[in-house]
Coordinates of C-alpha atoms in Angstrom, one line a residue:
M635 CA 6.2 9.9 -25.2
T636 CA 8.3 6.2 -25.9
C637 CA 6.9 3.1 -24.0
R638 CA 9.9 2.6 -22.4
Q639 CA 10.5 5.9 -21.0
V640 CA 8.8 5.5 -17.4
Y641 CA 10.3 2.1 -16.8
S642 CA 13.7 3.5 -17.6
L643 CA 12.8 6.5 -15.1
L644 CA 12.1 3.7 -12.2
V645 CA 15.2 2.2 -12.9
N646 CA 17.5 4.9 -12.7
Q647 CA 15.4 6.0 -9.5
K648 CA 16.6 2.7 -7.9
W649 CA 20.1 3.4 -9.4
F650 CA 19.9 6.7 -7.5
R651 CA 18.6 5.6 -4.3
H652 CA 21.3 2.9 -4.1
E653 CA 24.1 5.9 -4.8
A654 CA 22.8 7.8 -2.0
L655 CA 23.2 4.8 0.4
V656 CA 26.9 4.3 -0.9
E657 CA 28.1 7.8 -1.5
L658 CA 26.8 9.5 1.6
W659 CA 28.9 12.9 0.6
D660 CA 26.5 12.8 -2.2
S661 CA 23.4 11.7 -0.5
D662 CA 21.3 14.7 -0.8
L663 CA 22.2 15.2 -4.3
H664 CA 21.0 11.6 -5.2
K665 CA 18.2 11.5 -3.4
L666 CA 17.1 14.6 -5.5
R667 CA 17.8 12.6 -8.4
A668 CA 15.9 10.0 -7.2
Q669 CA 12.7 12.5 -6.6
A670 CA 13.5 14.0 -9.9
C671 CA 13.0 10.6 -11.4
G672 CA 9.5 9.9 -9.9
V673 CA 8.3 13.6 -11.0
I674 CA 9.4 13.1 -14.5
A675 CA 7.8 9.7 -14.5
K676 CA 4.4 10.7 -13.1
A677 CA 4.3 13.5 -15.7
L678 CA 4.6 11.3 -18.2
I679 CA 2.0 8.8 -17.4
E680 CA -0.5 11.7 -16.2
T681 CA 0.1 13.7 -19.8
E682 CA -0.7 10.5 -22.0
E683 CA -4.0 11.1 -23.6
D684 CA -3.9 7.8 -25.2
T685 CA -5.7 5.5 -22.6
N686 CA -5.1 2.0 -24.3
Y687 CA -1.5 3.2 -25.3
L688 CA -0.7 4.3 -21.6
L689 CA -2.4 0.7 -19.9
Y690 CA -1.1 -1.6 -22.5
E691 CA 2.4 -0.4 -23.6
V692 CA 3.6 1.8 -21.1
L693 CA 2.0 0.4 -17.8
L694 CA 1.7 -3.6 -18.2
R695 CA 4.0 -4.4 -20.6
R696 CA 7.0 -6.0 -19.0
Y697 CA 10.5 -4.6 -19.9
S698 CA 14.4 -5.9 -19.0
Y699 CA 17.6 -4.4 -18.9
V700 CA 20.9 -6.1 -19.1
V701 CA 23.2 -6.7 -15.9
N702 CA 26.2 -8.2 -16.3
G703 CA 25.6 -9.3 -19.8
L704 CA 22.2 -10.8 -18.6
A705 CA 18.7 -9.9 -18.9
T706 CA 16.7 -9.0 -15.8
P707 CA 13.9 -10.8 -15.0
P708 CA 11.1 -8.9 -17.1
V709 CA 8.7 -6.8 -14.9
N710 CA 6.2 -3.8 -15.9
V711 CA 6.1 -0.6 -14.7
I712 CA 3.0 -1.4 -12.1
E713 CA 5.2 -3.8 -10.3
K714 CA 8.4 -2.0 -10.4
A715 CA 6.7 1.0 -8.7
V716 CA 5.4 -1.0 -6.1
D717 CA 8.8 -3.2 -5.6
L718 CA 10.3 0.4 -5.1
H719 CA 7.2 1.9 -3.2
A720 CA 7.5 4.6 -5.7
V721 CA 4.8 6.6 -4.4
R722 CA 4.6 9.6 -6.4
V723 CA 4.7 7.2 -9.9
I724 CA 1.8 5.1 -8.1
G725 CA -0.1 8.1 -7.0
S726 CA -0.4 9.5 -10.6
A727 CA -4.0 9.5 -12.3
G728 CA -3.1 7.1 -14.8
Y729 CA -1.3 4.6 -12.8
Q730 CA -4.6 4.7 -10.2
K731 CA -7.0 3.8 -13.5
C732 CA -5.0 0.9 -14.2
I733 CA -4.8 -0.4 -10.8
N734 CA -8.4 0.1 -10.5
Y735 CA -8.8 -1.6 -14.1
L736 CA -6.8 -4.7 -12.4
W737 CA -8.9 -4.5 -8.8
R738 CA -12.2 -4.8 -11.1
G739 CA -11.2 -7.4 -13.5
W740 CA -11.6 -5.1 -16.4
L741 CA -8.1 -5.8 -17.2
V742 CA -7.2 -9.7 -17.1
Q743 CA -4.3 -11.9 -17.9
D744 CA -4.1 -13.7 -21.1
E745 CA -4.9 -17.3 -20.7
N746 CA -2.2 -18.5 -23.0
D747 CA 0.5 -15.9 -21.2
P748 CA -0.3 -14.7 -17.9
S749 CA 2.7 -12.0 -18.6
V750 CA 0.2 -10.3 -21.1
F751 CA -2.9 -8.3 -20.0
V752 CA -5.7 -8.1 -22.4
D753 CA -9.1 -6.7 -22.0
Y754 CA -12.1 -8.3 -20.7
K755 CA -14.2 -9.2 -23.4
D756 CA -17.7 -9.3 -21.5
K757 CA -17.2 -6.0 -19.9
D758 CA -19.7 -3.9 -21.6
N759 CA -22.1 -7.3 -21.7
P760 CA -25.1 -6.7 -19.9
S761 CA -26.3 -10.5 -19.7
F762 CA -26.2 -11.9 -16.0
F763 CA -25.2 -15.1 -17.1
A764 CA -22.2 -13.9 -19.2
H765 CA -20.6 -12.9 -15.6
M766 CA -21.5 -16.1 -14.0
D767 CA -18.5 -17.7 -15.2
P768 CA -15.6 -19.3 -12.3
D769 CA -13.0 -17.5 -14.1
R770 CA -13.9 -14.4 -12.8
M771 CA -12.8 -15.5 -9.3
R772 CA -9.6 -14.5 -10.8
V773 CA -10.5 -10.8 -10.1
P774 CA -8.6 -9.4 -7.3
R775 CA -11.9 -7.7 -5.6
N776 CA -13.7 -10.9 -6.0
Q777 CA -10.8 -13.1 -4.5
N778 CA -10.3 -10.0 -1.8
A779 CA -14.3 -10.4 -0.8
A780 CA -14.0 -14.5 -0.9
Q781 CA -11.1 -14.2 1.5
L782 CA -12.9 -11.4 3.9
L783 CA -15.4 -14.1 3.8
L784 CA -13.6 -17.5 4.8
S785 CA -11.8 -15.3 7.6
L786 CA -15.0 -14.8 9.0
V787 CA -15.9 -18.4 8.8
Y788 CA -11.9 -19.2 10.3
L789 CA -12.5 -16.7 13.3
I790 CA -16.5 -18.1 14.0
L791 CA -14.5 -21.7 13.9
Y792 CA -11.9 -20.3 15.9
T793 CA -14.6 -18.8 18.6
A794 CA -16.5 -22.2 18.7
A795 CA -13.4 -24.4 19.3
I796 CA -12.2 -22.0 22.2
N797 CA -15.8 -21.6 24.2
S798 CA -16.5 -25.1 23.7
V799 CA -13.4 -27.0 25.8
N800 CA -13.5 -30.7 25.8
P801 CA -11.9 -32.1 29.4
S802 CA -11.8 -35.5 27.6
G803 CA -9.0 -33.9 25.1
E804 CA -10.7 -34.9 21.9
L805 CA -11.2 -33.0 18.7
D806 CA -14.6 -32.0 17.8
G807 CA -16.0 -30.9 14.5
A808 CA -14.9 -27.1 14.8
E809 CA -11.2 -27.9 15.7
I810 CA -10.9 -30.5 13.0
A811 CA -12.2 -27.5 10.6
L812 CA -10.4 -24.9 12.1
Y813 CA -6.8 -27.2 11.6
L814 CA -8.0 -27.6 8.2
F815 CA -8.5 -24.2 7.5
T816 CA -5.1 -23.5 9.0
L817 CA -3.3 -26.4 6.6
G818 CA -4.8 -24.6 3.8
Y819 CA -3.6 -21.0 4.7
V820 CA -0.3 -23.1 5.2
C821 CA -0.3 -24.1 1.7
D822 CA -1.2 -20.7 0.2
E823 CA 1.5 -19.4 1.9
I824 CA 4.1 -21.3 0.3
T825 CA 2.3 -21.3 -3.0
K826 CA 2.4 -17.9 -3.3
V827 CA 6.0 -17.6 -2.1
Y828 CA 7.0 -20.5 -4.6
K829 CA 5.2 -18.6 -7.7
A830 CA 5.9 -15.0 -6.9
G831 CA 9.4 -15.1 -4.7
Y832 CA 10.4 -13.2 -1.6
H833 CA 9.0 -9.8 -3.1
I834 CA 5.6 -11.0 -2.0
L835 CA 6.7 -11.3 1.5
G836 CA 6.1 -8.7 4.0
F837 CA 4.7 -7.9 7.6
W838 CA 1.7 -10.2 7.3
N839 CA 3.5 -13.0 6.1
A840 CA 5.6 -12.9 9.2
F841 CA 2.4 -12.6 11.3
N842 CA 0.4 -15.0 9.6
F843 CA 3.5 -17.6 10.2
V844 CA 3.5 -17.0 14.0
L845 CA -0.2 -17.6 14.1
Y846 CA 0.0 -20.8 11.9
S847 CA 2.9 -21.9 14.2
L848 CA 1.5 -21.7 17.5
L849 CA -1.9 -23.6 16.1
S850 CA 0.2 -25.7 14.6
V851 CA 2.2 -26.5 18.2
S852 CA -1.6 -26.6 19.7
L853 CA -2.2 -29.4 17.8
V854 CA 0.8 -31.1 18.2
F855 CA 0.1 -31.0 21.8
R856 CA -3.3 -31.9 21.2
I857 CA -2.3 -35.0 19.7
I858 CA 0.1 -36.1 22.1
G859 CA -2.3 -35.8 24.7
L860 CA -4.7 -38.1 22.6
T861 CA -1.9 -40.9 22.5
A862 CA -2.2 -41.4 26.2
S863 CA -5.6 -43.2 27.8
S864 CA -8.6 -41.4 28.5
G865 CA -8.7 -39.5 32.1
S866 CA -4.9 -39.7 32.7
D867 CA -3.3 -37.2 34.0
Y868 CA -1.0 -37.0 31.0
R869 CA -3.6 -36.4 28.6
E870 CA -5.2 -33.9 30.6
H871 CA -1.8 -31.8 30.8
Y872 CA -1.4 -31.6 27.2
S873 CA -4.7 -31.2 26.6
K874 CA -4.6 -28.0 29.1
L875 CA -1.5 -27.2 27.4
S876 CA -3.2 -27.2 23.6
Y877 CA -5.7 -25.1 24.8
N878 CA -3.9 -22.4 26.8
M879 CA -2.1 -22.2 23.2
L880 CA -5.2 -22.1 21.5
A881 CA -6.4 -19.0 23.7
F882 CA -3.2 -17.5 23.6
V883 CA -3.2 -16.5 19.5
A884 CA -7.1 -14.9 20.2
P885 CA -5.6 -11.5 19.6
M886 CA -3.9 -12.6 16.5
F887 CA -6.7 -13.7 15.0
W888 CA -8.9 -10.9 15.7
C889 CA -6.0 -8.9 14.2
R890 CA -5.6 -11.2 11.2
L891 CA -8.9 -9.5 10.1
M892 CA -7.1 -6.4 9.2
L893 CA -5.2 -8.3 6.1
Y894 CA -8.5 -8.1 4.3
L895 CA -10.0 -4.8 5.3
D896 CA -7.0 -3.0 4.4
S897 CA -8.6 -2.5 0.8
F898 CA -11.1 0.0 2.8
R899 CA -9.6 3.7 2.9
F900 CA -10.1 4.2 6.4
F901 CA -8.3 0.9 7.6
G902 CA -5.6 1.0 4.8
A903 CA -4.5 4.5 5.9
M904 CA -4.6 3.3 9.6
L905 CA -2.5 0.4 8.9
V906 CA 0.2 2.3 6.9
V907 CA 0.8 4.6 10.3
L908 CA 1.2 1.5 12.2
K909 CA 3.7 0.1 9.8
V910 CA 5.6 3.3 9.6
M911 CA 6.1 3.4 13.3
M912 CA 6.5 -0.1 13.6
K913 CA 9.6 0.5 11.4
E914 CA 10.7 3.3 13.7
S915 CA 10.1 1.0 16.8
V916 CA 13.1 -1.0 15.5
I917 CA 15.8 1.8 16.9
F918 CA 14.0 1.9 20.1
F919 CA 14.1 -2.3 20.6
A920 CA 17.8 -2.2 19.4
L921 CA 19.0 0.4 22.3
L922 CA 16.5 -1.5 24.7
A923 CA 18.6 -4.8 23.7
I924 CA 21.9 -3.3 24.3
I925 CA 21.0 -1.8 27.7
V926 CA 18.8 -4.7 29.0
V927 CA 21.7 -7.0 28.5
G928 CA 24.4 -4.8 29.9
F929 CA 22.4 -4.4 32.9
L930 CA 21.5 -8.0 33.4
Q931 CA 24.9 -9.0 33.3
A932 CA 25.7 -6.3 36.0
F933 CA 22.5 -7.5 38.3
I934 CA 23.8 -11.3 37.6
G935 CA 27.7 -10.2 38.4
L936 CA 26.4 -8.8 41.3
D937 CA 24.4 -12.0 42.5
L938 CA 27.5 -14.3 41.9
A939 CA 29.5 -12.5 43.9
E940 CA 27.4 -12.6 47.2
D941 CA 27.3 -16.2 47.2
N942 CA 28.6 -17.4 44.0
V943 CA 25.2 -18.7 42.9
A944 CA 23.0 -17.0 40.3
G945 CA 19.8 -17.8 42.1
D946 CA 17.8 -14.8 41.5
V947 CA 17.9 -14.3 37.8
Q948 CA 14.0 -14.8 37.5
F949 CA 13.7 -12.0 40.1
I950 CA 16.2 -10.1 38.3
V951 CA 14.4 -10.6 35.0
E952 CA 11.1 -9.9 36.2
S953 CA 11.9 -6.4 37.6
M954 CA 13.7 -5.4 34.8
I955 CA 10.4 -5.9 32.8
K956 CA 8.7 -4.4 35.2
A957 CA 10.8 -1.2 34.6
I958 CA 10.4 -1.3 31.3
M959 CA 6.5 -1.6 31.5
Q960 CA 6.6 1.8 33.6
S961 CA 6.5 0.0 37.1
P962 CA 9.6 -0.5 38.8
E963 CA 9.9 -2.2 42.1
F964 CA 13.1 -1.0 43.7
Q965 CA 12.6 -3.4 46.6
G966 CA 14.9 -6.6 46.8
F967 CA 18.1 -5.1 44.7
E968 CA 19.7 -3.5 48.4
A969 CA 21.0 -7.2 48.8
F970 CA 22.8 -6.9 45.6
G971 CA 26.1 -6.1 46.7
P972 CA 25.0 -2.8 48.5
P973 CA 25.1 -0.2 47.5
W974 CA 26.1 -0.9 44.0
G975 CA 22.6 -3.0 43.2
A976 CA 20.1 -0.3 44.3
I977 CA 22.3 2.4 42.1
L978 CA 22.2 -0.2 39.3
Y979 CA 18.8 -0.6 39.3
Y980 CA 17.7 3.4 40.1
C981 CA 20.3 4.1 36.6
F982 CA 18.4 1.4 34.5
A983 CA 15.0 2.8 35.6
F984 CA 16.0 6.1 34.6
V985 CA 17.6 5.2 31.2
V986 CA 14.4 3.4 29.9
M987 CA 11.8 5.2 31.6
I988 CA 13.2 8.6 30.8
I989 CA 15.7 8.5 28.2
L990 CA 14.5 5.6 25.9
L991 CA 10.9 6.4 26.8
N992 CA 11.3 9.9 25.2
I993 CA 13.2 8.6 22.2
L994 CA 10.4 6.1 21.6
I995 CA 7.9 8.8 21.3
A996 CA 10.2 11.6 19.5
L997 CA 10.6 8.4 16.6
Y998 CA 6.6 8.0 16.8
N999 CA 5.7 11.9 16.2
S1000 CA 8.5 12.3 13.4
A1001 CA 7.3 9.1 11.8
Y1002 CA 3.4 10.3 11.7
E1003 CA 4.8 13.5 10.9
D1004 CA 6.4 12.1 7.8
I1005 CA 3.4 9.9 7.2
Y1006 CA 0.2 12.6 7.5
D1007 CA 1.1 14.5 4.9
N1008 CA 1.5 11.7 2.2
A1009 CA -1.1 9.4 3.8
D1010 CA -2.8 9.2 0.7
D1011 CA -0.1 8.1 -1.5
E1012 CA 0.6 5.8 1.1
Y1013 CA -2.8 4.2 1.3
L1014 CA -2.6 3.7 -2.6
A1015 CA 0.5 2.3 -2.6
L1016 CA -0.6 -0.3 0.0
F1017 CA -3.6 -0.8 -2.3
S1018 CA -1.7 -1.2 -5.3
Q1019 CA 0.8 -4.1 -3.6
K1020 CA -2.4 -5.8 -2.4
T1021 CA -3.6 -5.7 -6.3
M1022 CA -0.8 -7.1 -7.4
Q1023 CA -0.4 -10.1 -4.8
F1024 CA -3.2 -11.4 -6.7
V1025 CA -2.0 -10.8 -10.4
R1026 CA 1.8 -11.3 -9.6
A1027 CA 0.7 -15.4 -8.4
P1028 CA -1.7 -16.5 -11.1
D1029 CA -3.4 -20.0 -11.0
E1030 CA -5.2 -21.3 -13.6
N1031 CA -7.9 -22.7 -11.0
V1032 CA -8.3 -20.0 -8.5
Y1033 CA -8.8 -22.4 -5.1
I1034 CA -8.8 -19.7 -2.3
A1035 CA -7.7 -21.1 1.1
P1036 CA -8.7 -23.5 2.4
F1037 CA -10.5 -24.5 -0.8
N1038 CA -6.8 -25.3 -2.2
L1039 CA -7.2 -28.5 -0.3
I1040 CA -9.3 -29.5 -2.6
E1041 CA -7.4 -28.6 -5.6
I1042 CA -4.7 -30.7 -4.2
V1043 CA -6.9 -33.8 -4.0
V1044 CA -8.1 -33.3 -7.0
S1045 CA -5.2 -32.6 -9.1
A1046 CA -3.5 -35.8 -7.6
L1047 CA -6.4 -38.0 -8.6
L1048 CA -7.0 -36.6 -12.2
E1049 CA -4.3 -34.1 -13.6
W1050 CA -1.5 -36.6 -13.9
W1051 CA -4.1 -38.8 -16.2
M1052 CA -6.7 -36.8 -17.5
P1053 CA -7.0 -34.9 -21.0
K1054 CA -6.4 -31.2 -20.2
H1055 CA -9.4 -30.0 -21.6
I1056 CA -11.7 -32.4 -19.7
Y1057 CA -9.5 -31.9 -16.5
E1058 CA -10.4 -28.1 -16.8
I1059 CA -14.1 -28.6 -17.1
I1060 CA -14.2 -30.4 -14.0
N1061 CA -12.1 -27.5 -12.1
D1062 CA -15.1 -25.0 -13.6
Y1063 CA -17.7 -27.3 -12.2
I1064 CA -16.2 -28.0 -8.7
M1065 CA -15.2 -23.8 -8.6
A1066 CA -18.9 -23.0 -9.7
A1067 CA -20.1 -25.1 -7.1
L1068 CA -17.7 -23.9 -4.3
Y1069 CA -18.5 -19.7 -5.3
S1070 CA -21.7 -19.9 -6.3
P1071 CA -23.0 -17.2 -4.0
L1072 CA -20.6 -14.8 -4.2
L1073 CA -20.4 -15.2 -8.2
F1074 CA -24.3 -14.4 -8.2
V1075 CA -23.6 -11.1 -6.3
S1076 CA -20.4 -10.0 -8.5
A1077 CA -22.4 -11.1 -11.9
Y1078 CA -25.3 -8.8 -10.2
F1079 CA -23.1 -6.2 -10.1
E1080 CA -20.8 -6.4 -13.2
S1081 CA -24.2 -6.8 -15.2
R1082 CA -25.3 -3.4 -13.9
N1083 CA -21.7 -1.8 -14.3
A1084 CA -22.1 -2.9 -18.2
H1085 CA -25.2 -0.9 -18.4
R1086 CA -23.0 2.3 -17.2
I1087 CA -20.1 1.4 -19.3
R1088 CA -22.4 1.3 -22.8
H1089 CA -24.1 4.8 -21.6
N1090 CA -20.5 6.4 -21.0
R1091 CA -19.2 5.1 -24.7
S1092 CA -22.3 6.4 -26.0
R1093 CA -21.0 9.6 -24.9
G1094 CA -17.7 9.3 -25.7
D1095 CA -16.3 9.0 -22.1
E1096 CA -14.2 6.5 -20.5
D1097 CA -15.7 3.2 -19.5
D1098 CA -15.1 3.9 -15.5
D1099 CA -16.6 7.9 -15.7
V1100 CA -19.5 8.6 -13.0
I1101 CA -21.8 11.7 -14.0
E1102 CA -21.7 13.6 -10.9
E1103 CA -24.6 16.1 -9.7
W1104 CA -23.1 19.3 -11.0
E1105 CA -22.8 17.4 -14.5
Q1106 CA -26.0 16.4 -14.6
M1107 CA -27.4 19.4 -16.1
E1108 CA -24.6 20.5 -17.9
H1109 CA -26.3 19.9 -21.8
E1110 CA -28.6 22.4 -20.8
L1111 CA -26.4 25.4 -19.9
D1112 CA -25.1 27.4 -22.9
M1113 CA -21.4 29.4 -21.5
E1114 CA -21.6 31.4 -24.8
A1115 CA -24.6 32.5 -24.7
E1116 CA -25.0 33.6 -20.6
G1117 CA -21.7 35.5 -21.3
W1118 CA -19.8 33.1 -18.8
S1119 CA -16.9 32.3 -21.3
K1120 CA -16.1 36.0 -21.5
T1121 CA -16.3 36.6 -17.9
C1122 CA -14.0 33.5 -17.1
D1123 CA -11.5 34.3 -19.8
A1124 CA -11.1 37.8 -18.2
V1125 CA -10.4 36.7 -14.9
K1126 CA -8.5 33.7 -16.0
P1127 CA -4.9 33.4 -14.4
N1128 CA -2.4 32.6 -16.6
M1129 CA -0.7 29.1 -15.5
E1130 CA 1.5 29.0 -17.9
D1131 CA 4.1 31.3 -17.3
D1132 CA 5.9 31.9 -14.1
P1133 CA 4.5 34.8 -11.8
A1134 CA 8.2 36.4 -11.6
V1135 CA 8.0 36.5 -15.2
L1136 CA 4.7 38.2 -15.3
E1137 CA 5.6 40.6 -12.8
V1138 CA 8.7 41.6 -14.8
R1139 CA 6.7 41.7 -18.1
Q1140 CA 4.0 44.1 -16.1
L1141 CA 7.0 46.0 -14.9
R1142 CA 8.1 47.0 -17.8
L1143 CA 4.8 47.8 -19.3
E1144 CA 4.8 50.3 -16.8
I1145 CA 8.7 51.3 -17.7
N1146 CA 7.5 51.6 -21.0
E1147 CA 4.5 53.7 -20.2
L1148 CA 6.9 56.1 -17.6
K1149 CA 9.3 56.4 -20.7
A1150 CA 6.7 57.7 -23.4
L1151 CA 5.0 59.8 -20.5
L1152 CA 8.6 61.5 -19.9
T1153 CA 9.1 61.9 -23.4
D1154 CA 5.9 63.6 -23.9
I1155 CA 6.6 65.8 -21.0
S1156 CA 10.3 66.5 -22.7
R1157 CA 8.7 67.4 -26.1
A1158 CA 6.1 69.6 -24.4
S1159 CA 9.1 71.6 -22.3
E1160 CA 11.1 72.0 -25.5
A1161 CA 8.1 72.9 -27.4
K1162 CA 7.3 75.8 -24.7
E1163 CA 10.9 77.0 -24.4
T1164 CA 11.0 77.1 -28.3
M1165 CA 7.8 79.0 -28.4
E1166 CA 8.9 81.5 -25.4
G1167 CA 11.9 81.9 -27.3
I1168 CA 10.2 83.0 -30.5
E1169 CA 8.3 85.4 -28.8
G1170 CA 11.2 86.8 -27.0
N1171 CA 13.0 87.7 -30.4
H1172 CA 9.5 89.1 -31.7
D1173 CA 9.2 91.1 -28.6
K1174 CA 13.1 92.2 -29.1
G1175 CA 12.2 93.0 -32.6
Q1176 CA 9.5 95.0 -31.9
S1177 CA 11.4 97.1 -29.4
S1178 CA 14.1 97.6 -31.6
A1179 CA 12.3 99.1 -34.4
A1180 CA 10.5 101.6 -32.3
T1181 CA 14.0 102.6 -30.9
S1182 CA 15.1 103.4 -34.4
S1183 CA 12.1 105.0 -35.3

């Protein structure tokens, strides 16, 4: 296998998907071709026996192709498969081995060229202090753990802020820390988009944008209130608005934890299902929006025709929302141009509660059935995307939000005039102090893994090999001596040939046996007839001799 074949197949898969959208008359054919590209790419990955060649040359080397005379931005197979959501390729064993190595930090980016991946040199070093390196915070697993812990702290600060309302409207320590965390997360989102591009944007980026925007509005209301004198109605009004806005985002704070729990299979699979269902909901809400606008215009028109004043708009909107929420109120529409108002509302309730709701249920059922059969590959795709988010936006000094605020201050004060090597040393000391508890735990587990890696290498196995229970007594079992090899070979099915071909071969053997049997029967019959003819001639000769005598 050449190192460019898998990348070329993914590019062709992208083109075939585009053709399936453009040429609808051949859509099925192009989709089938795209699937064939994925099948071939997966087969090439899984049949490659040289692990180093597979990792460094096939999956992690960056390639480009020429479009309009210009080379495209170089990407590797790992990134390309994530961008295309090629779940078949992502679910291959070799691809997941590479993702696992990246997640654990066994494959790291070169300090001089982040686009090149190299082997972690201390992977098999059992020394504890060899792994107490601030650079290990670049490892996706360590970053995810740090983000999860900081998110829990963020949630605790929010809980403390919302449960300790200050009547005076002044900011306490928990609220100041909460808004500093928010500022750090906003800066982190902006940095990721700037470094990695729009490919990194997704549902959670939009979710965080809404959350941080609401928190920012809450802070603005609080600052506006603080401009007034203490105890004034103006200050009290804006303080209440600020706390109401802060309380409003409580569900979003708890849902935000799912962003960092999706590395666990249970939460990841559930998020995949929810993600697909939300996409299918777009069709429902598009139909709902068109129908709501049409009926709303009709109700407002009836209201205007009554007294030339649209004074019941709020009542109309509330009643329509209640109908959408399966709690319609039919009273009150008799006054809207009777009997047309009541008829329209009954029609609206029927369309929304009977037709659109069943369409939504059917869409959810279809989405769940589609994702259920492929849930494992979808989860692996989600996990791969999460891993690449850490790798695609490399940073020389990993300051996880809100610690990135410290990086901004240090960079503004020192980077522009200090020699680079001294600046890096200072950053290492700062990161070592910030992440020392997490680095201690990480170094403990990595030193334990180093012993296992050495043991695996001594046995000639892969670094990530795990000895299962049924493999522990393998060295004491002699398959040849106990006759198991012959027994297994005797009942081993032929997996190389197609079953239909095997049946034809068996039928051919049986036909040949039948032919041989018929030939033997025919020969025996001919021999019998010959013997009978000879005996008949002999009897005739004897009878003729007797007559002549």
